[in-house]
Amino acid sequence: MLCKGLAEEELFSFLSKKRGEDLCHSHILSSMCTVPHPVAVKAHLMFMETNLGDPGLFPGTASLERLLIERLGDLFHHQEAGGYATSGGTESNIQALRIAKAQKKVDEPNVVIPETSHFSFKKACDMLGIRMKTVPADRCMRTDINQVGGAIDKNTIALVGIAGSTEYGMVDDIGALAAIAEEENLFLHVDAAFGGLVIPFLPDPPPFDFALPGVSSIAVDPHKMGMSTLPAGALLVREPEMLGLLNIDTPYLTVKQEYTLAGTRPGASVAGALAVLDYMGRDGMEAVVAGCMKNTHRLIRGMETFGFPRAVTPDVNVATFIADRPVPKDWVVSRTRRGHMRIICMPHVTADMIEQFLMDIGECENA
Ligand code: 0PR
């Protein structure tokens, strides 16, 4: 620690130098986060010191959290859904499995989970002492439904389905998973951290939410396609009482029990998340999603004309390619576990960026 504090000018010139070392969103094609919407930033700044970990001190902010859950519940066809704002998909997935474990007490719990699931489930299962029984994906990178039933046994506490997979942008057949969950009387958690704010705004959305009676809980991240500030996730549960299974006593707070995983929780990004949804409305979100999907399809067509075939045809705005070559200078893309080039057409990825990327990859190709 410095003995004598820095002058403000010196401090901020140091901070802006460091910020300048970060990569620029104008070339980031690998991220599921994006530049926050200006209304999210404005709302965030209004709520900087609010802490949802002690909601009695911030009843106004706490009511925004309830409104956020109400908006999302409505979007997911279940206005009475319970839920709370998490730090993101990782926390939501951990908490969903905690609920499932609390609901069904067995000696050696396991969860039947897609091969394509996000690595946060590994963390969750490690922490909770749950075994992962992985179900392989089919050729389209959706969970092979025919293999789910065989993976379930008496120690299975939950099924997981993915609505918008991290690597390939696929939506599992959640309808089929929900039917199995109902038949087997199992908890079904849907990880819609990415797809939850894409799928409802598609012209012909595949079923993935509480409209399916077998769906027990849903993870959705406003800090991904919801264009909020970080961190903003949400866990929704069909029965608000499910959260009560996680309650622990918090005797000296303004609330006497809490079911959240984090203690101190930012109100600022919750205000940011709600601000975007209310400002955009359904029409605005449909327009953003339509733009992202249009860019995704344009990118796929463009890449295919250069001889880089798509790995799959995605359900949401994640494009993957069989393209075993270096990426043009300055662009940041990622690679899936299977080695496919992966590009996420987030709202900050404009049509012009896609054209520029295609031009650059075309030049590499001709070089
Ligand atoms: N579930 C799904 C389907 C996800 O895609 C992710 C994150 C999570 C859960 C976990 O969410 P949190 O990271 O919010 O806890 N998917 C992205 C990924 O792993 C996260 C990300 C975002 C990574 C931006 C890099 C990046 O620049 O790719």
JSON list of C-alpha atoms and ligand atoms in Angstrom, two decimals, residues 30-33 87-90 93 118-120 162 164 166 191 193-194 221 223-224 342, ligand 1:
[
{"chain": "A", "resi": 30, "resn": "SER", "atom": "CA", "xyz": [-15.45, -14.55, -28.85]},
{"chain": "A", "resi": 31, "resn": "SER", "atom": "CA", "xyz": [-17.49, -13.16, -25.97]},
{"chain": "A", "resi": 32, "resn": "MET", "atom": "CA", "xyz": [-20.98, -13.85, -24.68]},
{"chain": "A", "resi": 33, "resn": "CYS", "atom": "CA", "xyz": [-20.88, -10.50, -22.94]},
{"chain": "A", "resi": 87, "resn": "SER", "atom": "CA", "xyz": [-23.99, -13.06, -10.27]},
{"chain": "A", "resi": 88, "resn": "GLY", "atom": "CA", "xyz": [-24.49, -15.05, -13.48]},
{"chain": "A", "resi": 89, "resn": "GLY", "atom": "CA", "xyz": [-25.03, -18.50, -14.93]},
{"chain": "A", "resi": 90, "resn": "THR", "atom": "CA", "xyz": [-22.47, -20.15, -12.69]},
{"chain": "A", "resi": 93, "resn": "ASN", "atom": "CA", "xyz": [-26.58, -23.40, -11.98]},
{"chain": "A", "resi": 118, "resn": "HIS", "atom": "CA", "xyz": [-21.18, -25.24, -19.50]},
{"chain": "A", "resi": 119, "resn": "PHE", "atom": "CA", "xyz": [-18.22, -25.94, -17.21]},
{"chain": "A", "resi": 120, "resn": "SER", "atom": "CA", "xyz": [-20.04, -24.23, -14.34]},
{"chain": "A", "resi": 162, "resn": "ILE", "atom": "CA", "xyz": [-29.42, -26.42, -22.35]},
{"chain": "A", "resi": 164, "resn": "GLY", "atom": "CA", "xyz": [-28.58, -21.97, -26.13]},
{"chain": "A", "resi": 166, "resn": "THR", "atom": "CA", "xyz": [-22.19, -22.07, -24.95]},
{"chain": "A", "resi": 191, "resn": "ASP", "atom": "CA", "xyz": [-29.63, -23.53, -18.49]},
{"chain": "A", "resi": 193, "resn": "ALA", "atom": "CA", "xyz": [-28.02, -18.33, -19.39]},
{"chain": "A", "resi": 194, "resn": "PHE", "atom": "CA", "xyz": [-27.37, -17.34, -22.99]},
{"chain": "A", "resi": 221, "resn": "ASP", "atom": "CA", "xyz": [-28.23, -13.95, -17.72]},
{"chain": "A", "resi": 223, "resn": "HIS", "atom": "CA", "xyz": [-25.40, -9.65, -18.60]},
{"chain": "A", "resi": 224, "resn": "LYS", "atom": "CA", "xyz": [-25.22, -11.68, -21.81]},
{"chain": "A", "resi": 342, "resn": "ARG", "atom": "CA", "xyz": [-16.52, -20.10, -32.73]},
{"chain": "B", "resi": 1, "resn": "0PR", "atom": "N1", "xyz": [-24.35, -21.35, -18.83]},
{"chain": "B", "resi": 1, "resn": "0PR", "atom": "C1", "xyz": [-24.10, -21.08, -20.12]},
{"chain": "B", "resi": 1, "resn": "0PR", "atom": "C2", "xyz": [-24.94, -21.72, -21.19]},
{"chain": "B", "resi": 1, "resn": "0PR", "atom": "C3", "xyz": [-23.07, -20.19, -20.46]},
{"chain": "B", "resi": 1, "resn": "0PR", "atom": "O1", "xyz": [-22.81, -19.94, -21.74]},
{"chain": "B", "resi": 1, "resn": "0PR", "atom": "C4", "xyz": [-22.31, -19.60, -19.42]},
{"chain": "B", "resi": 1, "resn": "0PR", "atom": "C5", "xyz": [-21.18, -18.65, -19.70]},
{"chain": "B", "resi": 1, "resn": "0PR", "atom": "C6", "xyz": [-22.64, -19.91, -18.08]},
{"chain": "B", "resi": 1, "resn": "0PR", "atom": "C7", "xyz": [-23.65, -20.80, -17.83]},
{"chain": "B", "resi": 1, "resn": "0PR", "atom": "C8", "xyz": [-21.89, -19.30, -16.93]},
{"chain": "B", "resi": 1, "resn": "0PR", "atom": "O2", "xyz": [-22.20, -17.96, -16.85]},
{"chain": "B", "resi": 1, "resn": "0PR", "atom": "P1", "xyz": [-21.29, -16.94, -16.02]},
{"chain": "B", "resi": 1, "resn": "0PR", "atom": "O3", "xyz": [-19.95, -16.91, -16.69]},
{"chain": "B", "resi": 1, "resn": "0PR", "atom": "O4", "xyz": [-22.04, -15.66, -16.15]},
{"chain": "B", "resi": 1, "resn": "0PR", "atom": "O5", "xyz": [-21.23, -17.41, -14.63]},
{"chain": "B", "resi": 1, "resn": "0PR", "atom": "N2", "xyz": [-20.75, -18.58, -21.00]},
{"chain": "B", "resi": 1, "resn": "0PR", "atom": "C9", "xyz": [-19.61, -17.82, -21.46]},
{"chain": "B", "resi": 1, "resn": "0PR", "atom": "C10", "xyz": [-18.48, -18.76, -21.79]},
{"chain": "B", "resi": 1, "resn": "0PR", "atom": "O6", "xyz": [-18.05, -19.55, -20.93]},
{"chain": "B", "resi": 1, "resn": "0PR", "atom": "C11", "xyz": [-19.13, -16.78, -20.47]},
{"chain": "B", "resi": 1, "resn": "0PR", "atom": "C12", "xyz": [-18.18, -15.82, -21.09]},
{"chain": "B", "resi": 1, "resn": "0PR", "atom": "C13", "xyz": [-18.56, -14.54, -21.36]},
{"chain": "B", "resi": 1, "resn": "0PR", "atom": "C14", "xyz": [-16.87, -16.20, -21.40]},
{"chain": "B", "resi": 1, "resn": "0PR", "atom": "C15", "xyz": [-17.67, -13.64, -21.92]},
{"chain": "B", "resi": 1, "resn": "0PR", "atom": "C16", "xyz": [-15.98, -15.31, -21.97]},
{"chain": "B", "resi": 1, "resn": "0PR", "atom": "C17", "xyz": [-16.37, -14.03, -22.24]},
{"chain": "B", "resi": 1, "resn": "0PR", "atom": "O7", "xyz": [-15.51, -13.13, -22.81]},
{"chain": "B", "resi": 1, "resn": "0PR", "atom": "O8", "xyz": [-18.02, -18.72, -22.93]}
]
